[in-house]
Amino acid sequence: MPDDTCCRPLEGVVVLDLTHVLAGPYASMGLQDLGARIIKVERPGLGDDTRAFPPFKDGASAYFATINHGKESIALDLRAETDRVIFDQLLERADVILENFRPGVMERLGYGWEALHAWFPNLIYGAVSGFGHTGPDRLRPAYDMVVQARGGVMSITGEKDRDPVRVGASIGDIAAGMFLCQGVLAALYAVKSGAPGQKVDVSMLDSQLALLEHAVAITSVTGHSPRPSGARHPSITPFETFHARDGLFVIAAGNDALFASLCNTLGLPLAEDPRFATNLARCENARLLKRLIEAVTLDQPKQYWIQELQRAGIPTGPIQDVAQVMQDPQILARNMVVDVCDANGHPQYKAAGNPVKLSALPDPVIRRPAPSLDGNRKDILKWLASGATQDDHSDI
Amino acid sequence: MPDDTCCRPLEGVVVLDLTHVLAGPYASMGLQDLGARIIKVERPGLGDDTRAFPPFKDGASAYFATINHGKESIALDLRAETDRVIFDQLLERADVILENFRPGVMERLGYGWEALHAWFPNLIYGAVSGFGHTGPDRLRPAYDMVVQARGGVMSITGEKDRDPVRVGASIGDIAAGMFLCQGVLAALYAVKSGAPGQKVDVSMLDSQLALLEHAVAITSVTGHSPRPSGARHPSITPFETFHARDGLFVIAAGNDALFASLCNTLGLPLAEDPRFATNLARCENARLLKRLIEAVTLDQPKQYWIQELQRAGIPTGPIQDVAQVMQDPQILARNMVVDVCDANGHPQYKAAGNPVKLSALPDPVIRRPAPSLDGNRKDILKWLASGATQDDHSDI
């Protein structure tokens, strides 16, 4: 898809990334996919916690590798004077600094936003934390599970009348990482437009509420919180899983025309039936409708129905496990499964590709390895000594 | 939080927004929160589908209002010559155009990416669709449910040995909207740096895979897809819901030090026990550990345990429904619940605030109303007639 003229939007942008685990590294992965250079500043000894997270392959964490591929690493103890000198030099070259410490940690190190902003007016400071840098709970610790629960997502996920479940993906972290990436990009645009650098302060808890569009609207109008509705959309019908002879598949007939088309394909004379003629009526009779549909769909395997419904233009599809998704022809055609290589350039892990497809941005299916701890120290020190200034690489 | 010098990063950026329903409007809401001007170009007669989506208040959709507040609306039939003239004038002023039609629709209207790029080299073209603009399934229709199912998120969400459930929030749409916002911001930065405009092509299916960091790493290394694990994190223990006397709450003790602190707080002599001394051992004995912990926690109400654990610095919290989240003091302190006003400036709906907090960006708790269909035609035509050019407003 890239045009003739290649343009990696963030080419030349240098990001000092002090974050670890998931939310921050997910944000810097997004910036790197757009062309930025990511220098991970890790604590000496252990580095990023996720270097010790399963699953492992040949002694290295695949979890760490799939989120940190292509980044550079230098281990610095920000309380040690010699390492602080290096860090100060890095700051002189950086466009962005990212951190996910508890609020106050950077201030105690002498690298808080106020100090850095006075020192480097154009530097962008991106912070992600459990509850943000303001408010009564700003100092409390959080993990993904805590904000999924407190932030409301769990309360609408799961089966009716059963205990809530968490979202299988770590969206407590990932949504926050995505909003951090958004904020940093906006701040980069503002700096490029002549404004000073800004602090971006993203809270994992805030980010959960921001995902609940539908549930917030319902609660706002009715005063009542929606409950979990299993595999069904709470206010569109039919929009859920259905049994075929060999298992479940999905039908999402989101409007009257699609419902009429669905009835036609299934041979069900229901489109004019007052119990099902409008979405509101269908929602009220959803259980009956499900049985009438399954009385037909149970007669054939799911692949049969997916093909029939697709032919009629009705949104439908399989429920795929992750291995199936990673072999899905559409996913592969979009370069959404990439090979993370080892130091010798041999494919070592599969990882998700970049979902932000830009017409002039190359979209390779090969990724450089994740760095070993402190693995780029020599090159980074050499670069610092070379005398290149920020301006040498921050313009395209 | 705003600095003395206010800077709305996207001040002056004009977005022509042809998208409807959720993914696209969510992206333009993000751009608007950052300062962009959003002109919704809607089809005459009905406009955005979500104008007819429940819940309603005083005859208007709260769903539409909470996602489209502060945008402007003009109704144009892009097949009618007189309306095309207006649309062409809008294109001359626009920095970004967004659309979520099926691939090919814009080309048939004469407004495909190739044509627009030749005409307006700096225009950014953002597209979001079910499966993207390339690949064998590019023309298939999709809704949130279809990509949650096909994209793997459902396969890891729900209870073990029960049918999968959907994520209660519409992350099939919302994740795609967030990646579209990211891509547009990156392209804006590139244009500001002197590069030509780019096309951003985001697929809802791609976006689902991009959320599965942990599941992709496991599948990559083991060849086996993870299964749903209810309210438990699949590879960290204890990291799940626990019963107190009056209901469930969450404990997320993500490392050995936190586990030792948890044991200490609960009076359980387990930190040195070989069955629980490491995270791996705890994962293998998770069911036993859960019972040992609940034998203690069932004795007191959840609020008691949340306070005790918080005092010890252990990540913990309640499972809140959406009404509770919308009254959470931390959420309110962060301006994360805003009032969408009616035309007279009176609060009408509650909506989620902007999770991207920037130090120089005002963060009001009041939002302008969503537009009535075609409600800004007069002002927009006046602006077009005023002779201001793109350059008059695209620079800060």
PDB file of N, CA and C in Angstrom, chain A residues 30-90:
ATOM      1  N   GLY A  30       3.236   2.033  19.577  1.00  0.00           N
ATOM      2  CA  GLY A  30       2.460   2.763  18.577  1.00  0.00           C
ATOM      3  C   GLY A  30       3.265   3.891  17.947  1.00  0.00           C
ATOM      4  N   LEU A  31       4.018   4.623  18.782  1.00  0.00           N
ATOM      5  CA  LEU A  31       4.850   5.717  18.258  1.00  0.00           C
ATOM      6  C   LEU A  31       5.951   5.168  17.358  1.00  0.00           C
ATOM      7  N   GLN A  32       6.494   4.033  17.751  1.00  0.00           N
ATOM      8  CA  GLN A  32       7.552   3.442  16.931  1.00  0.00           C
ATOM      9  C   GLN A  32       7.013   2.959  15.593  1.00  0.00           C
ATOM     10  N   ASP A  33       5.833   2.359  15.599  1.00  0.00           N
ATOM     11  CA  ASP A  33       5.239   1.915  14.330  1.00  0.00           C
ATOM     12  C   ASP A  33       5.088   3.096  13.376  1.00  0.00           C
ATOM     13  N   LEU A  34       4.963   4.299  13.920  1.00  0.00           N
ATOM     14  CA  LEU A  34       4.815   5.506  13.095  1.00  0.00           C
ATOM     15  C   LEU A  34       6.163   6.145  12.766  1.00  0.00           C
ATOM     16  N   GLY A  35       7.255   5.528  13.189  1.00  0.00           N
ATOM     17  CA  GLY A  35       8.570   6.004  12.768  1.00  0.00           C
ATOM     18  C   GLY A  35       9.459   6.584  13.849  1.00  0.00           C
ATOM     19  N   ALA A  36       8.976   6.693  15.077  1.00  0.00           N
ATOM     20  CA  ALA A  36       9.800   7.281  16.134  1.00  0.00           C
ATOM     21  C   ALA A  36      10.897   6.311  16.578  1.00  0.00           C
ATOM     22  N   ARG A  37      11.958   6.862  17.145  1.00  0.00           N
ATOM     23  CA  ARG A  37      13.032   6.063  17.746  1.00  0.00           C
ATOM     24  C   ARG A  37      12.756   5.965  19.238  1.00  0.00           C
ATOM     25  N   ILE A  38      12.668   4.735  19.760  1.00  0.00           N
ATOM     26  CA  ILE A  38      12.316   4.540  21.162  1.00  0.00           C
ATOM     27  C   ILE A  38      13.544   4.048  21.929  1.00  0.00           C
ATOM     28  N   ILE A  39      13.968   4.842  22.899  1.00  0.00           N
ATOM     29  CA  ILE A  39      15.087   4.450  23.761  1.00  0.00           C
ATOM     30  C   ILE A  39      14.516   4.086  25.123  1.00  0.00           C
ATOM     31  N   LYS A  40      14.503   2.788  25.418  1.00  0.00           N
ATOM     32  CA  LYS A  40      13.998   2.338  26.719  1.00  0.00           C
ATOM     33  C   LYS A  40      15.063   2.605  27.769  1.00  0.00           C
ATOM     34  N   VAL A  41      14.724   3.361  28.787  1.00  0.00           N
ATOM     35  CA  VAL A  41      15.637   3.588  29.903  1.00  0.00           C
ATOM     36  C   VAL A  41      15.179   2.669  31.028  1.00  0.00           C
ATOM     37  N   GLU A  42      15.948   1.601  31.277  1.00  0.00           N
ATOM     38  CA  GLU A  42      15.512   0.573  32.220  1.00  0.00           C
ATOM     39  C   GLU A  42      16.360   0.609  33.488  1.00  0.00           C
ATOM     40  N   ARG A  43      15.784   0.092  34.564  1.00  0.00           N
ATOM     41  CA  ARG A  43      16.555   0.025  35.813  1.00  0.00           C
ATOM     42  C   ARG A  43      17.612  -1.084  35.676  1.00  0.00           C
ATOM     43  N   PRO A  44      18.815  -0.816  36.149  1.00  0.00           N
ATOM     44  CA  PRO A  44      19.888  -1.822  36.062  1.00  0.00           C
ATOM     45  C   PRO A  44      19.483  -3.086  36.814  1.00  0.00           C
ATOM     46  N   GLY A  45      19.961  -4.206  36.358  1.00  0.00           N
ATOM     47  CA  GLY A  45      19.715  -5.459  37.064  1.00  0.00           C
ATOM     48  C   GLY A  45      18.579  -6.244  36.463  1.00  0.00           C
ATOM     49  N   LEU A  46      17.355  -5.753  36.653  1.00  0.00           N
ATOM     50  CA  LEU A  46      16.188  -6.505  36.199  1.00  0.00           C
ATOM     51  C   LEU A  46      15.526  -5.905  34.957  1.00  0.00           C
ATOM     52  N   GLY A  47      15.600  -4.604  34.823  1.00  0.00           N
ATOM     53  CA  GLY A  47      14.938  -3.968  33.683  1.00  0.00           C
ATOM     54  C   GLY A  47      13.429  -4.037  33.796  1.00  0.00           C
ATOM     55  N   ASP A  48      12.774  -3.920  32.662  1.00  0.00           N
ATOM     56  CA  ASP A  48      11.307  -3.979  32.582  1.00  0.00           C
ATOM     57  C   ASP A  48      10.808  -5.280  33.224  1.00  0.00           C
ATOM     58  N   ASP A  49       9.815  -5.158  34.133  1.00  0.00           N
ATOM     59  CA  ASP A  49       9.224  -6.342  34.787  1.00  0.00           C
ATOM     60  C   ASP A  49       8.855  -7.457  33.812  1.00  0.00           C
ATOM     61  N   THR A  50       8.382  -7.058  32.620  1.00  0.00           N
ATOM     62  CA  THR A  50       7.852  -8.081  31.716  1.00  0.00           C
ATOM     63  C   THR A  50       8.949  -8.943  31.091  1.00  0.00           C
ATOM     64  N   ARG A  51      10.224  -8.577  31.297  1.00  0.00           N
ATOM     65  CA  ARG A  51      11.298  -9.494  30.875  1.00  0.00           C
ATOM     66  C   ARG A  51      11.185 -10.831  31.616  1.00  0.00           C
ATOM     67  N   ALA A  52      10.493 -10.824  32.771  1.00  0.00           N
ATOM     68  CA  ALA A  52      10.328 -12.046  33.570  1.00  0.00           C
ATOM     69  C   ALA A  52       8.919 -12.630  33.435  1.00  0.00           C
ATOM     70  N   PHE A  53       8.117 -12.120  32.481  1.00  0.00           N
ATOM     71  CA  PHE A  53       6.732 -12.615  32.326  1.00  0.00           C
ATOM     72  C   PHE A  53       6.686 -13.785  31.347  1.00  0.00           C
ATOM     73  N   PRO A  54       5.932 -14.842  31.681  1.00  0.00           N
ATOM     74  CA  PRO A  54       5.695 -15.908  30.707  1.00  0.00           C
ATOM     75  C   PRO A  54       4.821 -15.397  29.562  1.00  0.00           C
ATOM     76  N   PRO A  55       4.767 -16.047  28.429  1.00  0.00           N
ATOM     77  CA  PRO A  55       5.495 -17.274  28.080  1.00  0.00           C
ATOM     78  C   PRO A  55       6.937 -16.991  27.639  1.00  0.00           C
ATOM     79  N   PHE A  56       7.810 -18.008  27.842  1.00  0.00           N
ATOM     80  CA  PHE A  56       9.219 -17.878  27.461  1.00  0.00           C
ATOM     81  C   PHE A  56       9.537 -18.749  26.240  1.00  0.00           C
ATOM     82  N   LYS A  57      10.550 -18.311  25.511  1.00  0.00           N
ATOM     83  CA  LYS A  57      11.078 -19.141  24.425  1.00  0.00           C
ATOM     84  C   LYS A  57      12.591 -18.960  24.456  1.00  0.00           C
ATOM     85  N   ASP A  58      13.320 -20.051  24.525  1.00  0.00           N
ATOM     86  CA  ASP A  58      14.787 -19.995  24.643  1.00  0.00           C
ATOM     87  C   ASP A  58      15.199 -19.053  25.780  1.00  0.00           C
ATOM     88  N   GLY A  59      14.457 -19.091  26.862  1.00  0.00           N
ATOM     89  CA  GLY A  59      14.830 -18.309  28.041  1.00  0.00           C
ATOM     90  C   GLY A  59      14.410 -16.856  28.021  1.00  0.00           C
ATOM     91  N   ALA A  60      13.841 -16.388  26.899  1.00  0.00           N
ATOM     92  CA  ALA A  60      13.442 -14.976  26.828  1.00  0.00           C
ATOM     93  C   ALA A  60      11.921 -14.874  26.796  1.00  0.00           C
ATOM     94  N   SER A  61      11.405 -13.772  27.331  1.00  0.00           N
ATOM     95  CA  SER A  61       9.958 -13.590  27.404  1.00  0.00           C
ATOM     96  C   SER A  61       9.385 -13.187  26.052  1.00  0.00           C
ATOM     97  N   ALA A  62       8.453 -14.007  25.558  1.00  0.00           N
ATOM     98  CA  ALA A  62       7.760 -13.643  24.319  1.00  0.00           C
ATOM     99  C   ALA A  62       6.848 -12.454  24.566  1.00  0.00           C
ATOM    100  N   TYR A  63       6.349 -12.359  25.781  1.00  0.00           N
ATOM    101  CA  TYR A  63       5.486 -11.238  26.135  1.00  0.00           C
ATOM    102  C   TYR A  63       6.251  -9.924  25.963  1.00  0.00           C
ATOM    103  N   PHE A  64       7.472  -9.870  26.543  1.00  0.00           N
ATOM    104  CA  PHE A  64       8.307  -8.677  26.396  1.00  0.00           C
ATOM    105  C   PHE A  64       8.636  -8.419  24.923  1.00  0.00           C
ATOM    106  N   ALA A  65       8.963  -9.481  24.209  1.00  0.00           N
ATOM    107  CA  ALA A  65       9.426  -9.322  22.827  1.00  0.00           C
ATOM    108  C   ALA A  65       8.333  -8.761  21.923  1.00  0.00           C
ATOM    109  N   THR A  66       7.094  -9.210  22.145  1.00  0.00           N
ATOM    110  CA  THR A  66       6.048  -8.801  21.211  1.00  0.00           C
ATOM    111  C   THR A  66       5.601  -7.358  21.413  1.00  0.00           C
ATOM    112  N   ILE A  67       6.001  -6.742  22.523  1.00  0.00           N
ATOM    113  CA  ILE A  67       5.602  -5.350  22.768  1.00  0.00           C
ATOM    114  C   ILE A  67       6.777  -4.388  22.653  1.00  0.00           C
ATOM    115  N   ASN A  68       7.998  -4.920  22.700  1.00  0.00           N
ATOM    116  CA  ASN A  68       9.169  -4.046  22.728  1.00  0.00           C
ATOM    117  C   ASN A  68      10.120  -4.236  21.550  1.00  0.00           C
ATOM    118  N   HIS A  69       9.657  -4.963  20.529  1.00  0.00           N
ATOM    119  CA  HIS A  69      10.513  -5.184  19.361  1.00  0.00           C
ATOM    120  C   HIS A  69      10.920  -3.851  18.734  1.00  0.00           C
ATOM    121  N   GLY A  70      12.175  -3.802  18.318  1.00  0.00           N
ATOM    122  CA  GLY A  70      12.663  -2.623  17.601  1.00  0.00           C
ATOM    123  C   GLY A  70      13.041  -1.441  18.474  1.00  0.00           C
ATOM    124  N   LYS A  71      12.811  -1.560  19.781  1.00  0.00           N
ATOM    125  CA  LYS A  71      13.231  -0.483  20.677  1.00  0.00           C
ATOM    126  C   LYS A  71      14.694  -0.692  21.061  1.00  0.00           C
ATOM    127  N   GLU A  72      15.327   0.370  21.569  1.00  0.00           N
ATOM    128  CA  GLU A  72      16.697   0.269  22.080  1.00  0.00           C
ATOM    129  C   GLU A  72      16.649   0.288  23.600  1.00  0.00           C
ATOM    130  N   SER A  73      17.686  -0.240  24.248  1.00  0.00           N
ATOM    131  CA  SER A  73      17.695  -0.259  25.712  1.00  0.00           C
ATOM    132  C   SER A  73      19.007   0.247  26.279  1.00  0.00           C
ATOM    133  N   ILE A  74      18.873   1.088  27.300  1.00  0.00           N
ATOM    134  CA  ILE A  74      20.037   1.469  28.106  1.00  0.00           C
ATOM    135  C   ILE A  74      19.590   1.399  29.570  1.00  0.00           C
ATOM    136  N   ALA A  75      20.434   0.790  30.404  1.00  0.00           N
ATOM    137  CA  ALA A  75      20.102   0.661  31.825  1.00  0.00           C
ATOM    138  C   ALA A  75      20.742   1.818  32.578  1.00  0.00           C
ATOM    139  N   LEU A  76      19.919   2.570  33.283  1.00  0.00           N
ATOM    140  CA  LEU A  76      20.421   3.723  34.038  1.00  0.00           C
ATOM    141  C   LEU A  76      19.802   3.740  35.431  1.00  0.00           C
ATOM    142  N   ASP A  77      20.626   3.998  36.417  1.00  0.00           N
ATOM    143  CA  ASP A  77      20.132   4.222  37.773  1.00  0.00           C
ATOM    144  C   ASP A  77      20.006   5.730  37.960  1.00  0.00           C
ATOM    145  N   LEU A  78      18.779   6.229  37.950  1.00  0.00           N
ATOM    146  CA  LEU A  78      18.583   7.683  37.944  1.00  0.00           C
ATOM    147  C   LEU A  78      18.904   8.322  39.292  1.00  0.00           C
ATOM    148  N   ARG A  79      19.334   7.505  40.296  1.00  0.00           N
ATOM    149  CA  ARG A  79      19.821   8.082  41.558  1.00  0.00           C
ATOM    150  C   ARG A  79      21.343   8.168  41.574  1.00  0.00           C
ATOM    151  N   ALA A  80      21.991   7.573  40.568  1.00  0.00           N
ATOM    152  CA  ALA A  80      23.467   7.572  40.529  1.00  0.00           C
ATOM    153  C   ALA A  80      23.973   8.713  39.642  1.00  0.00           C
ATOM    154  N   GLU A  81      24.954   9.450  40.159  1.00  0.00           N
ATOM    155  CA  GLU A  81      25.380  10.671  39.490  1.00  0.00           C
ATOM    156  C   GLU A  81      25.875  10.421  38.068  1.00  0.00           C
ATOM    157  N   THR A  82      26.685   9.374  37.868  1.00  0.00           N
ATOM    158  CA  THR A  82      27.235   9.137  36.532  1.00  0.00           C
ATOM    159  C   THR A  82      26.120   8.825  35.528  1.00  0.00           C
ATOM    160  N   ASP A  83      25.112   8.068  35.988  1.00  0.00           N
ATOM    161  CA  ASP A  83      24.008   7.745  35.084  1.00  0.00           C
ATOM    162  C   ASP A  83      23.125   8.964  34.838  1.00  0.00           C
ATOM    163  N   ARG A  84      23.021   9.837  35.821  1.00  0.00           N
ATOM    164  CA  ARG A  84      22.228  11.051  35.625  1.00  0.00           C
ATOM    165  C   ARG A  84      22.843  11.945  34.551  1.00  0.00           C
ATOM    166  N   VAL A  85      24.155  11.944  34.478  1.00  0.00           N
ATOM    167  CA  VAL A  85      24.816  12.744  33.435  1.00  0.00           C
ATOM    168  C   VAL A  85      24.405  12.226  32.055  1.00  0.00           C
ATOM    169  N   ILE A  86      24.400  10.918  31.921  1.00  0.00           N
ATOM    170  CA  ILE A  86      23.976  10.332  30.634  1.00  0.00           C
ATOM    171  C   ILE A  86      22.519  10.669  30.357  1.00  0.00           C
ATOM    172  N   PHE A  87      21.695  10.537  31.402  1.00  0.00           N
ATOM    173  CA  PHE A  87      20.273  10.804  31.214  1.00  0.00           C
ATOM    174  C   PHE A  87      20.038  12.264  30.809  1.00  0.00           C
ATOM    175  N   ASP A  88      20.797  13.169  31.407  1.00  0.00           N
ATOM    176  CA  ASP A  88      20.658  14.584  31.042  1.00  0.00           C
ATOM    177  C   ASP A  88      21.007  14.806  29.571  1.00  0.00           C
ATOM    178  N   GLN A  89      22.026  14.098  29.109  1.00  0.00           N
ATOM    179  CA  GLN A  89      22.384  14.237  27.693  1.00  0.00           C
ATOM    180  C   GLN A  89      21.275  13.674  26.795  1.00  0.00           C
ATOM    181  N   LEU A  90      20.687  12.581  27.258  1.00  0.00           N
ATOM    182  CA  LEU A  90      19.578  12.020  26.491  1.00  0.00           C
ATOM    183  C   LEU A  90      18.410  13.005  26.425  1.00  0.00           C
TER     184      LEU A  90
END
